C-alpha cells in the first residue's frame, strides 16, 4: 500500500510519503522511524495547543466542552501506539496510525470552551483564521443583526490571536454609531499608547499612519461600525504583512463600501432553533447556571422555560438576558410570568435598545415604512414581498410600474443589508423579536401562524390600532355582531385562513382601511355588502379563494389602485369596475368568465391608467380596448381565436402600443403550471402555444421566449415560426408535443421551408431568409416522442449564437444533426442529452464548439460520442 499525497486536518496540511509495502533494509527502517518521530511530534504539538487553551480557560474560571476530554484521550491512545510502533518498526502499523491521526485531527475542537455554542461558531472561527493567513486579504467583515454575537466572535478571535501569538499586536477599538474621524483617531492612538497633540485631522492621520506603518503583522479590530469610514482620512494604512483590519457591523453594505469582498465576509446568524441540537436551550442553561456549569430545572419548570427560550428565536442577547433575569428561580409562577413578558416584548430595555438601534439607523422614511409593513407579512419569497409593497402603495405610485418593481427589490435588499430582515437563500424573514419591536413602534396586532380558530376578542381591537395581520391561522368565521371600532386601522391582512363567512357588520367601523387582503381563504363564498363602503381602500386582494362567487358593487371605491380577484369562481365582472378609473393594477385571471358577459363589454376601455393587467383564463381583450391603455406596462392574456390574436400582435405589440412585459397564451392551457412572477424579472416577453390548430401565427417583433407545450395537433413548427425572426428572440422550449415529427416540414408547398431546403444560407437575401433561429441562445425540447431528427444541416448556419441545447425524454430521437460533415456552433458551451434510448449520433463528423466539455449525456445507451473540437 502506497500513501503518497496530502492529508488535510483542521487548519493544517501535512505531506506524507510512506515506504512501499515491500520496502526492506536499513534505509526502509530509518524512513519508518523518521515518519514515526514526525507523527509523535505532530500529536504532541496538537496536544499542547489544546492544553494551552484549557489552561487559559481555567485561569478565567471557564469550563471546557465535554467532548474535549474524549478527543484528548483518543490522542493519547495514538501517541501510545506510536511509541509501541517505534519498537516494532512496522510499516503497516505506521500507515494505519497516520490515517487515524489525519481523521482525528479533522475532529479536533477548534473552540474548547463550552460557552461557544454551535458548529456555526467554529466554522466562522476557522474561516477567519484562514482569511488572516491569506496575504491577499486585508479586510475581514463580520456582519449580522444586533445581539447575534458579532462582538462575541471578534472578542474570541482577539484572545486567540494573543494566546497563539500568531500576530505581533492586536488593537481593539469600539467605533459605535456616534463616531467621528477625530474620535476614532484618538481611540486608535490611545489603544496603541500614542498621543496625538494636534487638532488637525490631516496632521493626526499622517502621524497615525506613520506609526502604524512601523508595525508589522498586526490586527486592528474596529467593532460596531455604523457607517463608511474613510481609512485614509483616519490614517489606517493597509498593506501585505502589515496591518490587517477586522470590521464588525450590522450593515453589510458598510463592509462592502470599505472594500471588503464578499468572500472575505462572515455572516453571523441567530442560533438554529429548528434542528435537533437544541443550541438555544443549551446556551440558555449555560447562562442560567454558574461558572460554566449548566443549570438543571424541574420537568414542570423546564416545559415553561423552553417556551420562553423559543420566543427568543435563537437570538443570543435575548437568551442571555432572559437567563440572567431568571437565575435561581424555581417557582413556576415566575416562569409563567416571564413567558407572558416575552410574548408582550417586555424583556427589559437592553434587548429593545439593541434591536431598535437598527431601525433608528434607517434615515430614509420610506425605508422605515417598508420595514414596518414587512412586520405584517409571513415568510415568503422575495418576489411576493415586493408584490406586497407595491400592493400597499408604499412605493411611489406616480412612477412607472417597472421603477416600482426595481425600487421594491432594492428596499428588501436594503433591509437585509441592515440586518432587519434575515435571508435564507429562498426568501426574506423577519426575526420574531424584530417583528415584536416593529409592533412596539407602531400600533400593530400581529398573530401569524398562532393556530387561532376565531378572531381575537373585541377587547384586543384597540381604537389606536393601525394594522392587523392574522395570517396562517385556522379562523373559520367572523361571527355576527363582530364590529371592531378601529378608526385608525389602515391595513387588515386575513390571508391563509379557512374563513367561510364574514359578518356584514365587521367592516362598518373601519373607515380608514386602505389595504384589505383576504387571499387564500379556501372556504370563502361571498363578501359582506359593507365592503362597498370602504371608500379609502387602495388595495383589495382576493387571490386563490376558489369558492368565492359574489363580489359586492365596487363603484364607490374610487381610491382603489390595486384590485386582485384571481383564481376565484366569479362568473361576471364585478359591478362598478368601469368606475374605478384610478386602477393601476387589475388581475382577474383564472375565473369563470368565459364567455365574457355582454354587459361587461367595453369595461376595460375606461381603465386608461392601468399599468398591470392580467386576464389569463378568459379571452376578452379587444384591440380597441388595448389602444386606450397607453400606460400599460405588464400584460398577461389568453387567446383562443387566431384572428383576434394575430390582430392583437399586429396592431398592439408590433405597432407602438406594446407593454414592456407580457405573457401571452394561445390555446388551451393549464395556467397554474406556467404563471411566473414579474416582481423579480421585468421585461420578460414570452409567448406560449398550447393545444391549437396548425395554422400561421404572427410572432411579436420584440419576443424573447417562445414555448410550445402540451400541443397534441402540430406535426411541425412552421406555422409558429413563419414570421420574420425577432432580433430579441433568445429562447425556445418545446415540451410534450405528441405529434411533432420535425421542427420544419421542409415541403416545397410551405413558404417557411422553401428557402431552407433550396437555397444555400449565404445566398439568401434578408427578404427571403427564414431566420427564426438567428439570435437564438437556448434551445430545449423534451417529451416529444415522435421526433427522430432534431436539426437539419441547412439550419446550422443560422445557429451561430446558440449557447445551450437541451434534449430530454424523446424516445424516438435518433440523431441531433442530420446530414453529413462536421458541425460548427461557435458559441455552444453545453449540449445536454438525457434519456434518449434510440439516439445514435450527434453528427456524422466533428463537433466544433466553444467548450471541450460541452457534451453532457446520460441514459443514451446507443450514442456514438462525437469528436469535440474547439472552434
Tab-separated table of N, CA and C in Angstrom, residues 664-771:
chain	number	residue	atom	x	y	z
A	664	UNK	N	-48.196	35.971	-23.166
A	664	UNK	CA	-49.382	35.734	-23.991
A	664	UNK	C	-49.534	34.235	-24.198
A	665	UNK	N	-50.730	33.730	-23.966
A	665	UNK	CA	-51.030	32.308	-24.056
A	665	UNK	C	-52.041	32.098	-25.178
A	666	UNK	N	-51.740	31.165	-26.066
A	666	UNK	CA	-52.691	30.830	-27.128
A	666	UNK	C	-53.019	29.341	-27.041
A	667	UNK	N	-54.300	29.048	-27.082
A	667	UNK	CA	-54.735	27.664	-26.986
A	667	UNK	C	-55.138	27.332	-25.561
A	668	UNK	N	-55.535	26.118	-25.354
A	668	UNK	CA	-56.000	25.671	-24.039
A	668	UNK	C	-54.802	25.358	-23.144
A	669	UNK	N	-54.693	26.111	-22.044
A	669	UNK	CA	-53.561	25.971	-21.124
A	669	UNK	C	-54.029	25.595	-19.734
A	670	UNK	N	-53.132	24.972	-18.997
A	670	UNK	CA	-53.283	24.901	-17.547
A	670	UNK	C	-52.447	26.034	-16.993
A	671	UNK	N	-53.088	27.153	-16.796
A	671	UNK	CA	-52.390	28.378	-16.444
A	671	UNK	C	-51.604	28.247	-15.148
A	672	UNK	N	-52.073	27.427	-14.208
A	672	UNK	CA	-51.389	27.289	-12.919
A	672	UNK	C	-49.961	26.780	-13.094
A	673	UNK	N	-49.720	26.008	-14.172
A	673	UNK	CA	-48.403	25.407	-14.360
A	673	UNK	C	-47.375	26.407	-14.865
A	674	UNK	N	-47.839	27.494	-15.456
A	674	UNK	CA	-46.912	28.353	-16.179
A	674	UNK	C	-46.806	29.776	-15.648
A	675	UNK	N	-47.702	30.173	-14.760
A	675	UNK	CA	-47.686	31.564	-14.304
A	675	UNK	C	-46.383	31.882	-13.579
A	676	UNK	N	-45.757	32.957	-14.008
A	676	UNK	CA	-44.496	33.376	-13.395
A	676	UNK	C	-44.622	34.795	-12.859
A	677	UNK	N	-43.893	35.076	-11.771
A	677	UNK	CA	-43.943	36.402	-11.184
A	677	UNK	C	-43.090	37.389	-11.957
A	678	UNK	N	-43.575	38.630	-12.028
A	678	UNK	CA	-42.795	39.673	-12.698
A	678	UNK	C	-42.067	40.534	-11.679
A	679	UNK	N	-42.212	40.209	-10.386
A	679	UNK	CA	-41.652	41.081	-9.373
A	679	UNK	C	-40.180	40.810	-9.122
A	680	UNK	N	-39.629	39.817	-9.793
A	680	UNK	CA	-38.200	39.582	-9.745
A	680	UNK	C	-37.575	39.688	-11.139
A	681	UNK	N	-38.411	39.602	-12.151
A	681	UNK	CA	-37.897	39.618	-13.526
A	681	UNK	C	-38.814	40.461	-14.391
A	682	UNK	N	-38.364	41.659	-14.711
A	682	UNK	CA	-39.149	42.547	-15.564
A	682	UNK	C	-38.631	42.426	-17.004
A	683	UNK	N	-39.346	43.038	-17.922
A	683	UNK	CA	-39.006	42.969	-19.351
A	683	UNK	C	-38.986	41.530	-19.870
A	684	UNK	N	-39.828	40.704	-19.291
A	684	UNK	CA	-39.971	39.336	-19.787
A	684	UNK	C	-41.074	39.342	-20.843
A	685	UNK	N	-40.732	38.948	-22.055
A	685	UNK	CA	-41.715	38.947	-23.144
A	685	UNK	C	-41.788	37.531	-23.713
A	686	UNK	N	-42.871	36.857	-23.377
A	686	UNK	CA	-42.964	35.448	-23.738
A	686	UNK	C	-44.295	35.129	-24.405
A	687	UNK	N	-44.254	34.108	-25.237
A	687	UNK	CA	-45.426	33.627	-25.961
A	687	UNK	C	-45.509	32.126	-25.769
A	688	UNK	N	-46.718	31.637	-25.418
A	688	UNK	CA	-46.942	30.228	-25.141
A	688	UNK	C	-47.996	29.688	-26.096
A	689	UNK	N	-47.657	28.654	-26.840
A	689	UNK	CA	-48.634	27.945	-27.661
A	689	UNK	C	-48.927	26.606	-27.013
A	690	UNK	N	-50.185	26.352	-26.742
A	690	UNK	CA	-50.583	25.050	-26.209
A	690	UNK	C	-51.363	24.313	-27.295
A	691	UNK	N	-52.436	23.648	-26.933
A	691	UNK	CA	-53.171	22.832	-27.891
A	691	UNK	C	-54.007	23.715	-28.802
A	692	UNK	N	-53.600	23.821	-30.061
A	692	UNK	CA	-54.316	24.631	-31.038
A	692	UNK	C	-54.001	24.096	-32.433
A	693	UNK	N	-54.751	24.553	-33.417
A	693	UNK	CA	-54.615	24.032	-34.778
A	693	UNK	C	-53.316	24.504	-35.414
A	694	UNK	N	-52.888	23.794	-36.432
A	694	UNK	CA	-51.621	24.058	-37.114
A	694	UNK	C	-51.853	25.065	-38.235
A	695	UNK	N	-51.812	26.364	-37.859
A	695	UNK	CA	-52.023	27.462	-38.798
A	695	UNK	C	-50.963	28.528	-38.574
A	696	UNK	N	-50.827	29.455	-39.525
A	696	UNK	CA	-49.818	30.512	-39.339
A	696	UNK	C	-50.187	31.466	-38.203
A	697	UNK	N	-49.192	31.780	-37.388
A	697	UNK	CA	-49.367	32.723	-36.279
A	697	UNK	C	-48.243	33.751	-36.342
A	698	UNK	N	-48.604	34.996	-36.059
A	698	UNK	CA	-47.597	36.051	-36.026
A	698	UNK	C	-46.796	35.986	-34.736
A	699	UNK	N	-45.523	36.322	-34.831
A	699	UNK	CA	-44.693	36.462	-33.644
A	699	UNK	C	-44.464	37.945	-33.380
A	700	UNK	N	-44.583	38.384	-32.119
A	700	UNK	CA	-44.265	39.786	-31.811
A	700	UNK	C	-42.819	40.106	-32.161
A	701	UNK	N	-42.596	41.334	-32.590
A	701	UNK	CA	-41.256	41.712	-33.041
A	701	UNK	C	-40.243	41.754	-31.905
A	702	UNK	N	-40.703	41.953	-30.672
A	702	UNK	CA	-39.768	42.041	-29.549
A	702	UNK	C	-39.836	40.801	-28.663
A	703	UNK	N	-40.312	39.690	-29.219
A	703	UNK	CA	-40.429	38.450	-28.454
A	703	UNK	C	-39.057	37.976	-27.971
A	704	UNK	N	-39.015	37.475	-26.702
A	704	UNK	CA	-37.792	36.932	-26.127
A	704	UNK	C	-37.875	35.418	-25.991
A	705	UNK	N	-39.003	34.904	-25.500
A	705	UNK	CA	-39.149	33.476	-25.251
A	705	UNK	C	-40.371	32.915	-25.975
A	706	UNK	N	-40.193	31.751	-26.562
A	706	UNK	CA	-41.307	31.028	-27.179
A	706	UNK	C	-41.378	29.637	-26.573
A	707	UNK	N	-42.564	29.270	-26.111
A	707	UNK	CA	-42.775	27.950	-25.533
A	707	UNK	C	-43.941	27.279	-26.245
A	708	UNK	N	-43.706	26.051	-26.699
A	708	UNK	CA	-44.777	25.236	-27.286
A	708	UNK	C	-44.931	24.020	-26.365
A	709	UNK	N	-46.070	23.912	-25.712
A	709	UNK	CA	-46.208	22.880	-24.686
A	709	UNK	C	-47.595	22.241	-24.737
A	710	UNK	N	-47.632	20.950	-24.468
A	710	UNK	CA	-48.888	20.203	-24.417
A	710	UNK	C	-49.735	20.461	-25.663
A	711	UNK	N	-49.066	20.385	-26.785
A	711	UNK	CA	-49.752	20.536	-28.068
A	711	UNK	C	-49.938	19.150	-28.673
A	712	UNK	N	-51.165	18.821	-29.001
A	712	UNK	CA	-51.484	17.474	-29.486
A	712	UNK	C	-51.916	17.476	-30.946
A	713	UNK	N	-51.591	18.585	-31.672
A	713	UNK	CA	-52.024	18.693	-33.063
A	713	UNK	C	-50.887	18.994	-34.028
A	714	UNK	N	-49.900	19.748	-33.623
A	714	UNK	CA	-48.863	20.170	-34.552
A	714	UNK	C	-47.918	19.023	-34.888
A	715	UNK	N	-47.640	18.899	-36.193
A	715	UNK	CA	-46.614	17.963	-36.653
A	715	UNK	C	-45.293	18.682	-36.885
A	716	UNK	N	-45.397	19.984	-37.167
A	716	UNK	CA	-44.209	20.808	-37.419
A	716	UNK	C	-44.418	22.167	-36.751
A	717	UNK	N	-43.332	22.928	-36.643
A	717	UNK	CA	-43.425	24.254	-36.042
A	717	UNK	C	-43.476	25.364	-37.080
A	718	UNK	N	-43.608	24.999	-38.332
A	718	UNK	CA	-43.567	26.002	-39.400
A	718	UNK	C	-44.576	27.115	-39.182
A	719	UNK	N	-45.791	26.728	-38.720
A	719	UNK	CA	-46.836	27.732	-38.542
A	719	UNK	C	-46.416	28.791	-37.529
A	720	UNK	N	-45.849	28.352	-36.424
A	720	UNK	CA	-45.462	29.302	-35.373
A	720	UNK	C	-44.189	30.049	-35.717
A	721	UNK	N	-43.338	29.466	-36.566
A	721	UNK	CA	-42.039	30.063	-36.848
A	721	UNK	C	-41.960	30.684	-38.230
A	722	UNK	N	-43.111	31.008	-38.800
A	722	UNK	CA	-43.111	31.540	-40.160
A	722	UNK	C	-42.861	33.035	-40.197
A	723	UNK	N	-42.971	33.712	-39.053
A	723	UNK	CA	-42.718	35.153	-39.033
A	723	UNK	C	-41.229	35.419	-39.170
A	724	UNK	N	-40.924	36.652	-39.536
A	724	UNK	CA	-39.524	37.036	-39.596
A	724	UNK	C	-38.943	37.038	-38.194
A	725	UNK	N	-37.720	36.629	-38.057
A	725	UNK	CA	-37.116	36.416	-36.746
A	725	UNK	C	-37.017	37.712	-35.963
A	726	UNK	N	-37.619	37.785	-34.758
A	726	UNK	CA	-37.424	38.955	-33.907
A	726	UNK	C	-35.974	39.010	-33.420
A	727	UNK	N	-35.341	40.146	-33.478
A	727	UNK	CA	-33.930	40.229	-33.067
A	727	UNK	C	-33.721	39.944	-31.583
A	728	UNK	N	-34.774	40.055	-30.767
A	728	UNK	CA	-34.641	39.808	-29.330
A	728	UNK	C	-34.961	38.370	-28.953
A	729	UNK	N	-35.321	37.550	-29.928
A	729	UNK	CA	-35.750	36.173	-29.672
A	729	UNK	C	-34.550	35.334	-29.228
A	730	UNK	N	-34.556	34.884	-27.949
A	730	UNK	CA	-33.392	34.211	-27.378
A	730	UNK	C	-33.641	32.758	-26.995
A	731	UNK	N	-34.859	32.424	-26.592
A	731	UNK	CA	-35.104	31.100	-26.020
A	731	UNK	C	-36.303	30.431	-26.674
A	732	UNK	N	-36.173	29.130	-26.939
A	732	UNK	CA	-37.304	28.343	-27.392
A	732	UNK	C	-37.349	27.047	-26.599
A	733	UNK	N	-38.558	26.695	-26.150
A	733	UNK	CA	-38.757	25.479	-25.374
A	733	UNK	C	-39.944	24.717	-25.953
A	734	UNK	N	-39.734	23.429	-26.201
A	734	UNK	CA	-40.775	22.581	-26.779
A	734	UNK	C	-40.971	21.387	-25.851
A	735	UNK	N	-42.210	21.182	-25.405
A	735	UNK	CA	-42.446	20.130	-24.420
A	735	UNK	C	-43.791	19.451	-24.655
A	736	UNK	N	-43.769	18.116	-24.618
A	736	UNK	CA	-44.989	17.303	-24.700
A	736	UNK	C	-45.827	17.684	-25.918
A	737	UNK	N	-45.198	17.613	-27.062
A	737	UNK	CA	-45.920	17.779	-28.335
A	737	UNK	C	-45.988	16.393	-28.970
A	738	UNK	N	-47.101	15.717	-28.797
A	738	UNK	CA	-47.175	14.275	-29.057
A	738	UNK	C	-47.133	13.906	-30.528
A	739	UNK	N	-47.453	14.857	-31.436
A	739	UNK	CA	-47.445	14.542	-32.872
A	739	UNK	C	-46.267	15.172	-33.608
A	740	UNK	N	-45.426	15.869	-32.918
A	740	UNK	CA	-44.331	16.581	-33.576
A	740	UNK	C	-43.350	15.593	-34.206
A	741	UNK	N	-43.123	15.734	-35.536
A	741	UNK	CA	-42.199	14.862	-36.262
A	741	UNK	C	-40.857	15.542	-36.510
A	742	UNK	N	-40.913	16.802	-36.908
A	742	UNK	CA	-39.709	17.595	-37.158
A	742	UNK	C	-40.008	19.037	-36.796
A	743	UNK	N	-38.959	19.829	-36.693
A	743	UNK	CA	-39.180	21.245	-36.434
A	743	UNK	C	-39.789	21.922	-37.652
A	744	UNK	N	-39.282	21.563	-38.856
A	744	UNK	CA	-39.801	22.114	-40.096
A	744	UNK	C	-40.213	20.969	-41.011
A	745	UNK	N	-41.275	21.213	-41.780
A	745	UNK	CA	-41.771	20.141	-42.659
A	745	UNK	C	-40.899	19.965	-43.896
A	746	UNK	N	-40.173	21.044	-44.296
A	746	UNK	CA	-39.283	21.021	-45.463
A	746	UNK	C	-40.028	20.656	-46.747
A	747	UNK	N	-41.266	21.107	-46.850
A	747	UNK	CA	-42.078	20.871	-48.042
A	747	UNK	C	-41.986	22.055	-48.988
A	748	UNK	N	-42.020	21.760	-50.308
A	748	UNK	CA	-41.992	22.838	-51.286
A	748	UNK	C	-43.236	23.707	-51.207
A	749	UNK	N	-44.294	23.143	-50.665
A	749	UNK	CA	-45.540	23.894	-50.560
A	749	UNK	C	-45.552	24.830	-49.363
A	750	UNK	N	-44.548	24.696	-48.499
A	750	UNK	CA	-44.502	25.517	-47.277
A	750	UNK	C	-43.575	26.704	-47.510
A	751	UNK	N	-44.130	27.898	-47.436
A	751	UNK	CA	-43.338	29.095	-47.704
A	751	UNK	C	-42.223	29.272	-46.682
A	752	UNK	N	-42.464	28.801	-45.466
A	752	UNK	CA	-41.451	28.945	-44.434
A	752	UNK	C	-40.259	28.033	-44.665
A	753	UNK	N	-40.466	26.947	-45.415
A	753	UNK	CA	-39.409	25.954	-45.577
A	753	UNK	C	-38.747	25.982	-46.950
A	754	UNK	N	-39.373	26.614	-47.915
A	754	UNK	CA	-38.860	26.592	-49.283
A	754	UNK	C	-37.423	27.086	-49.358
A	755	UNK	N	-37.167	28.221	-48.713
A	755	UNK	CA	-35.819	28.799	-48.772
A	755	UNK	C	-34.793	27.915	-48.077
A	756	UNK	N	-35.206	27.258	-46.998
A	756	UNK	CA	-34.266	26.456	-46.216
A	756	UNK	C	-33.688	25.329	-47.045
A	757	UNK	N	-34.539	24.648	-47.834
A	757	UNK	CA	-34.073	23.443	-48.499
A	757	UNK	C	-33.588	23.666	-49.928
A	758	UNK	N	-33.835	24.840	-50.491
A	758	UNK	CA	-33.466	25.027	-51.893
A	758	UNK	C	-32.327	26.011	-52.111
A	759	UNK	N	-32.024	26.844	-51.135
A	759	UNK	CA	-31.038	27.896	-51.331
A	759	UNK	C	-29.984	27.860	-50.250
A	760	UNK	N	-28.683	27.881	-50.635
A	760	UNK	CA	-27.648	27.971	-49.602
A	760	UNK	C	-27.866	29.195	-48.726
A	761	UNK	N	-27.565	29.043	-47.438
A	761	UNK	CA	-27.871	30.106	-46.481
A	761	UNK	C	-27.183	31.413	-46.848
A	762	UNK	N	-25.927	31.346	-47.276
A	762	UNK	CA	-25.192	32.576	-47.522
A	762	UNK	C	-25.709	33.326	-48.750
A	763	UNK	N	-26.542	32.643	-49.577
A	763	UNK	CA	-27.064	33.291	-50.776
A	763	UNK	C	-28.455	33.886	-50.549
A	764	UNK	N	-29.052	33.608	-49.367
A	764	UNK	CA	-30.381	34.142	-49.089
A	764	UNK	C	-30.291	35.635	-48.812
A	765	UNK	N	-31.230	36.401	-49.306
A	765	UNK	CA	-31.294	37.828	-49.027
A	765	UNK	C	-32.086	38.053	-47.745
A	766	UNK	N	-31.972	39.215	-47.136
A	766	UNK	CA	-32.763	39.489	-45.931
A	766	UNK	C	-34.258	39.332	-46.164
A	767	UNK	N	-34.696	39.506	-47.403
A	767	UNK	CA	-36.121	39.388	-47.692
A	767	UNK	C	-36.577	37.937	-47.832
A	768	UNK	N	-35.653	37.030	-48.151
A	768	UNK	CA	-36.056	35.647	-48.390
A	768	UNK	C	-35.622	34.684	-47.289
A	769	UNK	N	-34.802	35.147	-46.374
A	769	UNK	CA	-34.325	34.241	-45.340
A	769	UNK	C	-35.423	33.880	-44.341
A	770	UNK	N	-35.389	32.666	-43.870
A	770	UNK	CA	-36.131	32.270	-42.683
A	770	UNK	C	-35.097	32.218	-41.558
A	771	UNK	N	-35.103	33.234	-40.713
A	771	UNK	CA	-34.004	33.426	-39.760
A	771	UNK	C	-34.470	33.242	-38.319
